[in-house]
Coordinates of C-alpha atoms and ligand atoms in Angstrom, one line a residue:
M1 CA 14.3 6.2 19.1
N2 CA 13.0 4.4 16.0
I3 CA 9.2 4.1 16.2
K4 CA 8.0 0.7 15.2
T5 CA 4.6 1.1 13.5
G6 CA 2.2 -1.8 13.5
F7 CA -1.0 -2.2 11.3
I8 CA -3.8 -4.5 12.2
G9 CA -6.0 -5.2 9.1
Y10 CA -4.8 -5.0 5.5
G11 CA -8.0 -4.3 3.5
S12 CA -9.0 -1.4 1.4
M13 CA -7.8 1.3 3.8
G14 CA -5.0 -0.6 5.6
S15 CA -3.3 -1.4 2.3
M16 CA -3.7 2.2 1.0
I17 CA -2.1 3.6 4.1
V18 CA 0.8 1.1 4.4
Q19 CA 1.6 1.2 0.7
G20 CA 1.4 5.0 0.6
L21 CA 3.6 5.5 3.6
L22 CA 6.2 3.1 2.3
D23 CA 6.2 4.3 -1.3
K24 CA 6.6 7.9 -0.1
K25 CA 9.4 6.8 2.3
C26 CA 7.5 8.2 5.3
L27 CA 8.2 4.8 7.0
Q28 CA 11.2 2.5 6.7
P29 CA 10.1 -1.1 5.8
Q30 CA 12.1 -2.6 8.7
N31 CA 10.1 -0.4 11.1
V32 CA 6.7 -1.7 9.9
S33 CA 4.9 -4.7 11.1
I34 CA 1.5 -6.0 9.9
S35 CA -1.0 -8.5 11.2
T36 CA -4.1 -9.3 9.2
R37 CA -6.6 -12.2 9.2
N38 CA -5.4 -13.6 5.8
P39 CA -1.7 -13.0 5.4
A40 CA -1.8 -14.2 1.8
V41 CA -3.0 -10.7 0.9
L42 CA 0.5 -9.4 1.8
T43 CA 2.4 -11.3 -0.9
T44 CA 2.7 -8.3 -3.3
L45 CA 3.7 -5.9 -0.6
L46 CA 6.3 -8.4 0.7
D47 CA 7.7 -8.9 -2.8
K48 CA 8.3 -5.1 -3.0
Y49 CA 9.3 -4.6 0.7
P50 CA 10.8 -7.9 2.0
S51 CA 11.9 -6.3 5.3
V52 CA 8.3 -5.5 6.3
Q53 CA 7.5 -7.9 9.2
V54 CA 4.4 -10.1 9.4
A55 CA 3.5 -10.4 13.0
E56 CA 2.7 -13.8 14.4
S57 CA -0.6 -12.5 15.8
N58 CA -2.4 -9.3 16.8
R59 CA -1.1 -9.7 20.3
A60 CA 2.5 -10.2 19.2
L61 CA 2.2 -7.0 17.1
A62 CA 0.8 -5.1 20.1
R63 CA 3.8 -6.2 22.2
E64 CA 6.4 -5.3 19.5
C65 CA 5.1 -1.9 18.3
N66 CA 5.0 1.5 20.0
R67 CA 2.5 2.9 17.4
V68 CA -0.4 0.7 16.5
L69 CA -2.9 1.5 13.7
L70 CA -6.2 -0.4 13.8
C71 CA -7.5 -0.7 10.2
T72 CA -10.3 -3.2 10.8
S73 CA -14.1 -2.7 10.5
P74 CA -15.7 -1.0 13.6
L75 CA -17.1 -4.3 15.1
D76 CA -13.8 -6.2 14.4
T77 CA -11.9 -3.2 16.0
V78 CA -13.8 -3.7 19.2
H79 CA -12.8 -7.4 19.2
V80 CA -9.2 -6.6 18.3
L81 CA -9.1 -4.0 21.2
S82 CA -10.4 -6.6 23.6
E83 CA -7.7 -9.1 22.3
I84 CA -4.7 -6.8 22.4
A85 CA -5.4 -4.4 25.3
G86 CA -3.3 -6.3 27.8
D87 CA -0.3 -6.4 25.4
L88 CA -0.1 -2.8 24.5
Q89 CA 2.7 -0.8 26.3
V90 CA 1.5 2.1 28.5
D91 CA 3.0 4.7 26.2
T92 CA 1.9 3.1 22.9
H93 CA 0.1 5.4 20.6
L94 CA -3.0 3.7 19.5
V95 CA -4.6 5.0 16.3
S96 CA -8.0 3.8 15.1
I97 CA -9.5 4.4 11.6
A98 CA -12.8 2.7 12.5
A99 CA -15.9 4.8 11.8
C100 CA -18.6 4.8 14.5
L101 CA -16.2 4.0 17.3
P102 CA -15.7 7.0 19.6
I103 CA -12.5 7.6 21.5
E104 CA -14.4 7.2 24.7
Q105 CA -15.2 3.6 23.8
I106 CA -11.6 2.8 22.8
T107 CA -10.2 4.1 26.1
R108 CA -12.5 1.7 28.0
F109 CA -10.1 -0.9 26.6
F110 CA -6.8 1.1 26.5
P111 CA -6.7 4.2 28.7
G112 CA -3.6 5.6 27.0
L113 CA -2.7 7.7 24.0
V114 CA -5.5 7.4 21.5
T115 CA -6.1 9.1 18.1
R116 CA -9.1 8.6 15.9
I117 CA -8.7 9.3 12.2
V118 CA -10.9 9.2 9.1
P119 CA -8.9 8.5 5.9
S120 CA -10.3 8.9 2.4
L121 CA -9.8 7.0 -0.8
T122 CA -8.7 10.3 -2.3
G123 CA -5.5 9.7 -0.3
E124 CA -4.4 7.4 -3.1
M125 CA -3.9 10.6 -5.1
S126 CA -2.2 12.3 -2.2
S127 CA -5.2 14.5 -2.1
G128 CA -8.3 15.2 0.0
V129 CA -8.5 15.3 3.8
T130 CA -7.7 13.0 6.7
L131 CA -9.7 13.9 9.8
F132 CA -8.0 13.7 13.1
C133 CA -9.0 13.8 16.8
H134 CA -6.6 13.1 19.7
N135 CA -7.5 12.4 23.3
T136 CA -5.9 14.5 26.0
A137 CA -3.2 11.8 26.7
V138 CA -1.7 12.2 23.3
T139 CA 1.5 14.4 23.6
N140 CA 2.2 17.2 21.2
K141 CA 5.1 15.2 19.8
A142 CA 3.0 12.0 19.2
A143 CA 0.3 14.1 17.6
Q144 CA 2.7 15.9 15.4
E145 CA 4.4 12.7 14.3
I146 CA 1.2 10.9 13.3
E147 CA -0.2 14.1 11.6
E148 CA 3.0 14.5 9.6
L149 CA 2.8 10.9 8.4
F150 CA -0.7 11.4 7.0
C151 CA 0.3 14.6 5.1
A152 CA 1.4 12.0 2.6
F153 CA -2.3 11.6 1.8
G154 CA -3.2 15.2 1.4
K155 CA -4.5 17.7 4.0
V156 CA -4.7 16.8 7.7
V157 CA -7.5 18.5 9.6
V158 CA -7.9 18.2 13.4
I159 CA -11.6 18.7 14.5
D160 CA -13.8 18.1 17.5
E161 CA -15.0 14.5 17.7
E162 CA -18.6 15.7 17.9
N163 CA -18.3 16.9 14.3
F164 CA -16.7 13.7 13.0
E165 CA -19.7 12.2 11.4
V166 CA -20.8 15.2 9.4
A167 CA -17.2 15.9 8.4
T168 CA -16.9 12.2 7.3
D169 CA -19.7 12.7 4.9
L170 CA -17.8 15.6 3.3
T171 CA -14.4 13.8 3.2
S172 CA -14.5 10.1 3.4
C173 CA -18.0 9.4 2.0
G174 CA -17.3 12.4 -0.4
P175 CA -15.8 10.5 -3.3
A176 CA -18.8 8.2 -3.6
L177 CA -21.3 11.0 -3.1
I178 CA -19.6 13.2 -5.7
A179 CA -19.3 10.2 -8.1
V180 CA -23.0 9.5 -7.9
L181 CA -23.9 13.1 -8.4
F182 CA -22.0 13.4 -11.6
E183 CA -23.2 10.0 -12.8
E184 CA -26.7 11.3 -12.4
F185 CA -25.8 14.5 -14.3
A186 CA -24.5 12.4 -17.2
R187 CA -27.5 10.1 -17.1
A188 CA -29.9 13.1 -17.3
A189 CA -28.0 14.3 -20.3
T190 CA -28.6 11.0 -22.1
R191 CA -32.4 11.3 -21.4
H192 CA -32.5 14.6 -23.3
S193 CA -30.1 13.9 -26.2
T194 CA -28.7 11.2 -28.3
L195 CA -25.4 11.1 -26.3
S196 CA -24.5 7.7 -25.0
P197 CA -23.7 7.3 -21.2
E198 CA -20.0 6.9 -22.2
Q199 CA -20.1 10.1 -24.2
A200 CA -21.8 12.0 -21.4
R201 CA -19.3 10.8 -18.8
A202 CA -16.4 11.7 -21.2
L203 CA -17.8 15.3 -21.1
V204 CA -18.7 15.6 -17.5
I205 CA -15.6 14.0 -15.9
P206 CA -13.0 16.4 -17.4
T207 CA -15.4 19.2 -16.4
L208 CA -15.3 17.9 -12.8
S209 CA -11.5 17.7 -12.6
G210 CA -11.1 21.1 -14.4
T211 CA -13.5 22.7 -11.8
A212 CA -11.5 21.1 -9.0
R213 CA -8.3 22.5 -10.4
L214 CA -9.8 26.0 -10.7
L215 CA -10.7 25.8 -7.0
E216 CA -7.2 24.5 -6.1
E217 CA -5.6 27.4 -8.0
G218 CA -7.5 30.0 -6.0
Y219 CA -10.9 30.4 -7.6
T220 CA -13.7 30.5 -5.0
M221 CA -17.2 28.9 -5.6
E222 CA -18.5 32.5 -6.0
T223 CA -15.9 33.5 -8.7
I224 CA -16.8 30.4 -10.7
L225 CA -20.5 31.2 -10.5
T226 CA -19.8 34.8 -11.5
R227 CA -17.6 33.8 -14.4
V228 CA -20.0 31.1 -15.8
A229 CA -23.6 31.9 -14.7
K230 CA -24.2 35.3 -16.2
P231 CA -27.4 37.1 -15.0
G232 CA -30.3 36.1 -17.3
G233 CA -28.1 33.5 -19.1
L234 CA -28.8 29.8 -19.5
T235 CA -26.4 28.5 -16.8
E236 CA -28.3 30.7 -14.3
E237 CA -31.4 28.7 -15.0
G238 CA -29.6 25.5 -13.9
V239 CA -28.0 27.2 -10.9
K240 CA -31.4 28.4 -9.7
Q241 CA -32.8 24.9 -10.0
L242 CA -30.0 23.4 -8.0
Q243 CA -30.2 26.2 -5.4
S244 CA -33.9 25.4 -5.0
D245 CA -33.6 21.6 -4.8
M246 CA -30.2 20.8 -3.3
P247 CA -30.7 22.1 0.3
F248 CA -33.5 19.5 0.8
V249 CA -31.4 16.8 -0.9
Y250 CA -28.4 17.4 1.2
D251 CA -30.3 17.9 4.5
T252 CA -32.0 14.5 3.9
L253 CA -28.7 12.9 2.9
I254 CA -27.0 14.1 6.1
Q255 CA -30.0 13.1 8.2
R256 CA -29.9 9.6 6.8
T257 CA -26.1 9.1 7.2
L258 CA -26.3 10.4 10.8
A259 CA -29.1 8.0 11.6
K260 CA -27.0 5.1 10.2
Y261 CA -23.9 6.3 12.2
E262 CA -26.0 6.3 15.4
L263 CA -27.3 2.8 14.7
R264 CA -23.8 1.4 14.0
K265 CA -22.4 3.2 17.1
T266 CA -25.1 1.7 19.3
N267 CA -24.2 -1.8 18.0
V268 CA -20.5 -1.3 18.5
I269 CA -21.1 0.0 22.0
K270 CA -23.3 -3.0 22.8
E271 CA -20.5 -5.3 21.7
A272 CA -17.9 -3.3 23.7
D273 CA -20.2 -3.7 26.8
R274 CA -20.5 -7.4 26.2
L275 CA -16.8 -7.9 25.8
L276 CA -15.9 -5.8 28.8
D277 CA -18.5 -7.5 31.0
K278 CA -17.0 -10.9 30.2
K279 CA -13.6 -9.7 31.6
P280 CA -12.7 -10.6 35.2
Ligands
NAP1 N1 -13.2 2.2 2.9 C1 -13.2 3.5 3.2 O1 -13.3 4.4 2.3 C2 -13.0 4.0 4.6 C3 -12.9 5.3 4.8 C4 -12.7 5.8 6.1 C5 -12.6 4.9 7.2 N2 -12.8 3.6 6.9 C6 -12.7 2.7 8.1 O2 -11.6 1.9 7.9 C7 -11.8 0.6 8.5 C8 -11.4 -0.5 7.5 O3 -12.2 -0.3 6.3 P1 -11.8 -1.1 5.0 O4 -12.7 -0.5 3.9 O5 -10.3 -1.1 4.8 O6 -12.3 -2.6 5.4 P2 -11.8 -4.0 4.8 O7 -11.4 -3.8 3.3 O8 -12.8 -5.0 5.1 O9 -10.4 -4.3 5.6 C9 -10.5 -4.8 6.9 C10 -9.2 -5.7 7.1 O10 -9.2 -6.1 8.4 C11 -8.9 -7.5 8.5 N3 -9.4 -8.1 9.7 C12 -10.6 -8.2 10.2 N4 -10.7 -8.7 11.4 C13 -9.4 -8.9 11.8 C14 -8.7 -9.4 13.0 N5 -9.4 -9.8 14.0 N6 -7.4 -9.4 13.0 C15 -6.6 -8.9 11.9 N7 -7.2 -8.5 10.8 C16 -8.5 -8.5 10.7 C17 -9.7 -8.0 7.3 O11 -9.3 -9.3 6.9 P3 -10.3 -10.2 5.9 O12 -10.0 -9.6 4.6 O13 -9.8 -11.5 6.1 O14 -11.7 -9.9 6.4 C18 -9.3 -6.9 6.2 O15 -8.0 -7.2 5.8 C19 -13.3 0.5 8.9 O16 -13.4 0.6 10.3 C20 -13.9 1.7 8.2 O17 -14.9 2.3 9.1 C21 -13.0 3.1 5.7

């Protein structure tokens, strides 16, 4: 049976996922349907893949597809769930990429096969990690099929939902957190030299990608430290400083993001309560 895959929302992540899966031929264009608030954003995609279908509405897409990916913001996702719940088939596989929206809340609207995933911008490079968590209704076959699709974006890692938020810091927030770290490294260099910001970035960015490649090719963090930071040498001074300061920086960072996740989750749950209370 051909699976018809529908995508609701075509923003930053929705477009990355749709384009990636089509470009890598993981999905056939004729088996893809999209519904998004402003269909004008689909023009470039439709020029390239004219057989991709644009659904008449979110509800029509829910009726026509047996795998539906929700690629909207967390609050919008609750609204979309409320809108389409009655149109989903009982054996539809519903996949949400919304942060701060636990599976337990999704199943209040649709008590079927539900998978929650966290993509990352690094997927554009077919690299990085997509986090996965399935509810118990998801069959092994459905889990395997959706996980295989997302191998197009790098590694797929299935984890307990209770660790989703911290893991999201490492994977999905990671590109921004790593970018700011290296930007600050470059800025510090300009405060202690006549290097311009551009020159400092031109030195640190290849160092970042070279270090990532060393790690990919089998170096561990420890081997890199041993090879570069010799006892009593100058690198060791920098390493000692970071080892002293960074635990506090990262503990505080994770505490702050966790507090924000909780706040967002509370707001999303309140909205879900409100929408479900309104139902007959
Ligand atoms: N950005 C990331 O790096 C990232 C990483 C991991 C997870 N996520 C999660 O991914 C989800 C989407 O994030 P994003 O960055 O892609 O957001 P985005 O760029 O704002 O995209 C959301 C898309 O959904 C559309 N939309 C909103 N309400 C809709 C509705 N009722 N029906 C149909 N389409 C609707 C929006 O249309 P308009 O353009 O007209 O508003 C937009 O195309 C979020 O839940 C976020 O938590 C994001």
